[in-house]
Amino acid sequence: MERKMQAEKVAMSTAESGLSEPKCPFSDASPGSIKVGSGSGKRPPRIKCLPFVGPIKPFTGDVMPFLNETRKAYGEAFRFPIMGNELTILCGDDALALLEHDELLSTTRSMEVLARAVKSKLTYTFDGPNHKYYRKIHSGWLNRQLEKERRNEIVTTVGEHTANWKPGHVFDPLKEAQSQTVDVLSRILNGEPFPFTSKELSTVVHTLIFATYGHVPLWLALNNPVYKKTQKKMNENSLKLVRRVRQDPEFAERTLIGQYLKVEPKEDLDGVWRDDDLKIVPIAAYLAGYDTVASAAAFMLYQLLAHPEWLQKVRAEYDELTREADSAGVDPMKQKVLRAIFMEATRINPPGALVIRYATKDFQFKGYTIRKGDEVIVQISSNHMNEALFPNPEKFDPTRFLGDDATQLKRKVLTFGSGAHRCTGAMVGPLFSQEMVSYWVNHFDLELVPGNDKPRIVAVPFTQPMDLKVRVTGRR
């Protein structure tokens, strides 16, 4: 009853916030909180921190507590430098409302690093009149049907990676999840086993991320010899894949590149699908899942092993569903307990707590002026530790997300972003994470290794559990 009243309260609040004044173009924002124009010119406050360097340690460490405490001290808009690059942080429901539209915040500039690295014009279509057109290619294919049709392939891939797990085997759940994630993504989206080493992909992913967020100067990042060699190798492999897709219609049908070739490119690509533009498609699949899907899986496994009572419930549910399953295997959508584990694990430790945008014009947010060109970081995890929504928010409690009355609460957990530029893999990403973890815990007995049984949380910028070790104690 208490949870039902809580969910109804959330639903009522959401409905009320939609009754905004006609002057406010953001229906999800509170009246008057967002206005176009410079207004008074009053800027968001700068927090107390080291000049130039800024709060680099907490910002690249466990960023959630840092942002939550800073928000309490300074409000829902504040600024600080990171290595000389000034960031404006926006928090709360009104900040999330900004993400629902393209009028004031742009994604394209945040893609500049990737565009220069891969030399693909497709990266510049994230904004503008055609971005929804291109997004439909993804959302129309990256859905539950794809997961269902390829489920056996996903399970087989995870099985191959764990074939040598024997009692006594110790592994790092994050690294293992990263390795399995990119192989699954490569097979399902690109039609081939992952063609690089995990170290090679890590070099590319984190070089591009650090350059994008200003942790490393762009010129320095892109001229690193190790990175340049690896990026060249990745670009060349992607071009070969594009050519193979063009030559083999049957193969094309099973790839994301093939879905692009089914539609006509718009004028922003000169009406032509060039190989150089399409080569970003397979690369983006690796970049998108390497940290997010894998981190979610690693956090899920940690919470299950740290809370054996929930591990027992997950296994009991799986055993029951196995008896009812058809040839396609257990549907992860039916694993309600496991899905609740996913929601709660990523509420506490969201892989993507922040998204980066750039202001396209002057506007006011909560009485502060955001200037055109400002680099804006929106905390999409703003509500994850909101005590009004999630009582005792530090506690791991998956029952929050069990039952029909939890629907509104689920909408407050934004693991894969929010708004017009929400991750196009948001439908299948959680399913891939859940299937990996489900396979691990239902085929093996596992335990946290003493001394490495609590994660060190870092944000690079995606939140990750470091220094965890898990031991295989037997097969099931």
PDB file of C-alpha atoms in Angstrom, residues 351-465:
ATOM      1  CA  PRO A 351      26.694   3.649 -15.983  1.00  0.00           C
ATOM      2  CA  GLY A 352      25.798   6.943 -17.622  1.00  0.00           C
ATOM      3  CA  ALA A 353      25.055   9.524 -14.933  1.00  0.00           C
ATOM      4  CA  LEU A 354      25.733  12.491 -17.225  1.00  0.00           C
ATOM      5  CA  VAL A 355      25.244  13.592 -20.817  1.00  0.00           C
ATOM      6  CA  ILE A 356      27.169  16.331 -22.594  1.00  0.00           C
ATOM      7  CA  ARG A 357      25.498  19.063 -24.667  1.00  0.00           C
ATOM      8  CA  TYR A 358      26.250  22.566 -25.980  1.00  0.00           C
ATOM      9  CA  ALA A 359      23.971  25.603 -25.718  1.00  0.00           C
ATOM     10  CA  THR A 360      22.784  26.703 -29.171  1.00  0.00           C
ATOM     11  CA  LYS A 361      21.545  30.094 -27.934  1.00  0.00           C
ATOM     12  CA  ASP A 362      21.302  32.140 -24.756  1.00  0.00           C
ATOM     13  CA  PHE A 363      18.614  30.876 -22.381  1.00  0.00           C
ATOM     14  CA  GLN A 364      17.620  31.082 -18.744  1.00  0.00           C
ATOM     15  CA  PHE A 365      17.506  28.111 -16.420  1.00  0.00           C
ATOM     16  CA  LYS A 366      16.119  28.607 -12.928  1.00  0.00           C
ATOM     17  CA  GLY A 367      16.907  32.325 -13.148  1.00  0.00           C
ATOM     18  CA  TYR A 368      20.492  31.806 -14.347  1.00  0.00           C
ATOM     19  CA  THR A 369      21.765  32.681 -17.807  1.00  0.00           C
ATOM     20  CA  ILE A 370      23.277  29.929 -19.923  1.00  0.00           C
ATOM     21  CA  ARG A 371      25.209  31.444 -22.818  1.00  0.00           C
ATOM     22  CA  LYS A 372      25.392  30.254 -26.393  1.00  0.00           C
ATOM     23  CA  GLY A 373      28.367  27.908 -26.736  1.00  0.00           C
ATOM     24  CA  ASP A 374      28.452  26.866 -23.070  1.00  0.00           C
ATOM     25  CA  GLU A 375      29.394  23.241 -22.522  1.00  0.00           C
ATOM     26  CA  VAL A 376      26.482  21.859 -20.526  1.00  0.00           C
ATOM     27  CA  ILE A 377      26.476  18.630 -18.540  1.00  0.00           C
ATOM     28  CA  VAL A 378      22.993  17.373 -17.639  1.00  0.00           C
ATOM     29  CA  GLN A 379      22.819  15.009 -14.686  1.00  0.00           C
ATOM     30  CA  ILE A 380      20.326  12.451 -15.973  1.00  0.00           C
ATOM     31  CA  SER A 381      20.657  10.567 -12.683  1.00  0.00           C
ATOM     32  CA  SER A 382      19.244  13.563 -10.781  1.00  0.00           C
ATOM     33  CA  ASN A 383      16.349  11.602  -9.296  1.00  0.00           C
ATOM     34  CA  HIS A 384      18.153   8.360  -8.531  1.00  0.00           C
ATOM     35  CA  MET A 385      18.896   9.337  -4.927  1.00  0.00           C
ATOM     36  CA  ASN A 386      15.758  11.408  -4.387  1.00  0.00           C
ATOM     37  CA  GLU A 387      14.441  10.342  -0.973  1.00  0.00           C
ATOM     38  CA  ALA A 388      10.912  11.439  -1.883  1.00  0.00           C
ATOM     39  CA  LEU A 389      10.895   8.878  -4.685  1.00  0.00           C
ATOM     40  CA  PHE A 390      13.216   6.250  -3.243  1.00  0.00           C
ATOM     41  CA  PRO A 391      13.092   6.124   0.582  1.00  0.00           C
ATOM     42  CA  ASN A 392      16.425   5.133   2.110  1.00  0.00           C
ATOM     43  CA  PRO A 393      18.022   5.591  -1.338  1.00  0.00           C
ATOM     44  CA  GLU A 394      21.417   4.151  -0.398  1.00  0.00           C
ATOM     45  CA  LYS A 395      19.830   0.778   0.387  1.00  0.00           C
ATOM     46  CA  PHE A 396      19.743  -1.916  -2.293  1.00  0.00           C
ATOM     47  CA  ASP A 397      16.034  -2.752  -2.488  1.00  0.00           C
ATOM     48  CA  PRO A 398      14.772  -4.250  -5.783  1.00  0.00           C
ATOM     49  CA  THR A 399      11.215  -4.486  -4.408  1.00  0.00           C
ATOM     50  CA  ARG A 400      10.892  -0.839  -5.454  1.00  0.00           C
ATOM     51  CA  PHE A 401      10.558  -2.086  -9.025  1.00  0.00           C
ATOM     52  CA  LEU A 402       8.356  -5.132  -8.498  1.00  0.00           C
ATOM     53  CA  GLY A 403       4.618  -4.898  -9.025  1.00  0.00           C
ATOM     54  CA  ASP A 404       2.425  -2.782 -11.284  1.00  0.00           C
ATOM     55  CA  ASP A 405       2.616   0.202  -8.943  1.00  0.00           C
ATOM     56  CA  ALA A 406       6.324   0.658  -9.781  1.00  0.00           C
ATOM     57  CA  THR A 407       5.744   1.857 -13.364  1.00  0.00           C
ATOM     58  CA  GLN A 408       6.207   5.550 -12.583  1.00  0.00           C
ATOM     59  CA  LEU A 409       9.330   4.892 -10.511  1.00  0.00           C
ATOM     60  CA  LYS A 410      10.925   2.992 -13.393  1.00  0.00           C
ATOM     61  CA  ARG A 411      10.593   6.123 -15.522  1.00  0.00           C
ATOM     62  CA  LYS A 412      12.741   8.001 -13.030  1.00  0.00           C
ATOM     63  CA  VAL A 413      15.731   5.697 -13.589  1.00  0.00           C
ATOM     64  CA  LEU A 414      17.470   6.839 -16.765  1.00  0.00           C
ATOM     65  CA  THR A 415      20.199   4.273 -17.318  1.00  0.00           C
ATOM     66  CA  PHE A 416      20.529   4.925 -21.048  1.00  0.00           C
ATOM     67  CA  GLY A 417      19.828   8.638 -21.222  1.00  0.00           C
ATOM     68  CA  SER A 418      16.738  10.727 -21.783  1.00  0.00           C
ATOM     69  CA  GLY A 419      15.096  12.910 -24.348  1.00  0.00           C
ATOM     70  CA  ALA A 420      15.445  13.410 -28.070  1.00  0.00           C
ATOM     71  CA  HIS A 421      18.948  11.916 -28.096  1.00  0.00           C
ATOM     72  CA  ARG A 422      18.377   8.973 -25.783  1.00  0.00           C
ATOM     73  CA  CYS A 423      20.621   6.014 -26.598  1.00  0.00           C
ATOM     74  CA  THR A 424      19.151   4.183 -29.589  1.00  0.00           C
ATOM     75  CA  GLY A 425      20.169   0.911 -27.967  1.00  0.00           C
ATOM     76  CA  ALA A 426      18.104   1.623 -24.855  1.00  0.00           C
ATOM     77  CA  MET A 427      15.696  -1.190 -25.718  1.00  0.00           C
ATOM     78  CA  VAL A 428      18.236  -3.976 -26.236  1.00  0.00           C
ATOM     79  CA  GLY A 429      21.071  -2.766 -23.980  1.00  0.00           C
ATOM     80  CA  PRO A 430      19.351  -3.795 -20.731  1.00  0.00           C
ATOM     81  CA  LEU A 431      18.350  -7.135 -22.279  1.00  0.00           C
ATOM     82  CA  PHE A 432      21.963  -7.893 -23.230  1.00  0.00           C
ATOM     83  CA  SER A 433      23.121  -7.028 -19.689  1.00  0.00           C
ATOM     84  CA  GLN A 434      20.432  -9.201 -18.147  1.00  0.00           C
ATOM     85  CA  GLU A 435      21.126 -12.162 -20.423  1.00  0.00           C
ATOM     86  CA  MET A 436      24.828 -12.125 -19.585  1.00  0.00           C
ATOM     87  CA  VAL A 437      24.241 -11.988 -15.847  1.00  0.00           C
ATOM     88  CA  SER A 438      21.442 -14.545 -16.037  1.00  0.00           C
ATOM     89  CA  TYR A 439      23.755 -16.979 -17.819  1.00  0.00           C
ATOM     90  CA  TRP A 440      26.565 -16.449 -15.313  1.00  0.00           C
ATOM     91  CA  VAL A 441      24.540 -16.964 -12.144  1.00  0.00           C
ATOM     92  CA  ASN A 442      22.331 -19.760 -13.481  1.00  0.00           C
ATOM     93  CA  HIS A 443      25.192 -21.837 -14.903  1.00  0.00           C
ATOM     94  CA  PHE A 444      27.835 -21.213 -12.226  1.00  0.00           C
ATOM     95  CA  ASP A 445      28.193 -20.863  -8.481  1.00  0.00           C
ATOM     96  CA  LEU A 446      30.092 -17.634  -7.869  1.00  0.00           C
ATOM     97  CA  GLU A 447      31.435 -15.697  -4.906  1.00  0.00           C
ATOM     98  CA  LEU A 448      33.118 -12.367  -4.276  1.00  0.00           C
ATOM     99  CA  VAL A 449      36.808 -12.763  -3.466  1.00  0.00           C
ATOM    100  CA  PRO A 450      37.619 -11.440   0.043  1.00  0.00           C
ATOM    101  CA  GLY A 451      39.760  -8.325  -0.201  1.00  0.00           C
ATOM    102  CA  ASN A 452      38.306  -7.541  -3.624  1.00  0.00           C
ATOM    103  CA  ASP A 453      34.654  -7.769  -2.643  1.00  0.00           C
ATOM    104  CA  LYS A 454      33.759  -4.075  -2.757  1.00  0.00           C
ATOM    105  CA  PRO A 455      34.048  -1.997  -5.926  1.00  0.00           C
ATOM    106  CA  ARG A 456      36.036   1.183  -6.271  1.00  0.00           C
ATOM    107  CA  ILE A 457      33.695   3.411  -8.250  1.00  0.00           C
ATOM    108  CA  VAL A 458      35.217   5.526 -11.007  1.00  0.00           C
ATOM    109  CA  ALA A 459      33.708   7.628 -13.792  1.00  0.00           C
ATOM    110  CA  VAL A 460      35.657   7.723 -17.058  1.00  0.00           C
ATOM    111  CA  PRO A 461      33.053   9.274 -17.581  1.00  0.00           C
ATOM    112  CA  PHE A 462      30.809   6.195 -17.487  1.00  0.00           C
ATOM    113  CA  THR A 463      30.497   4.845 -13.954  1.00  0.00           C
ATOM    114  CA  GLN A 464      32.382   1.576 -13.510  1.00  0.00           C
ATOM    115  CA  PRO A 465      33.139  -0.873 -10.667  1.00  0.00           C
TER     116      PRO A 465
END
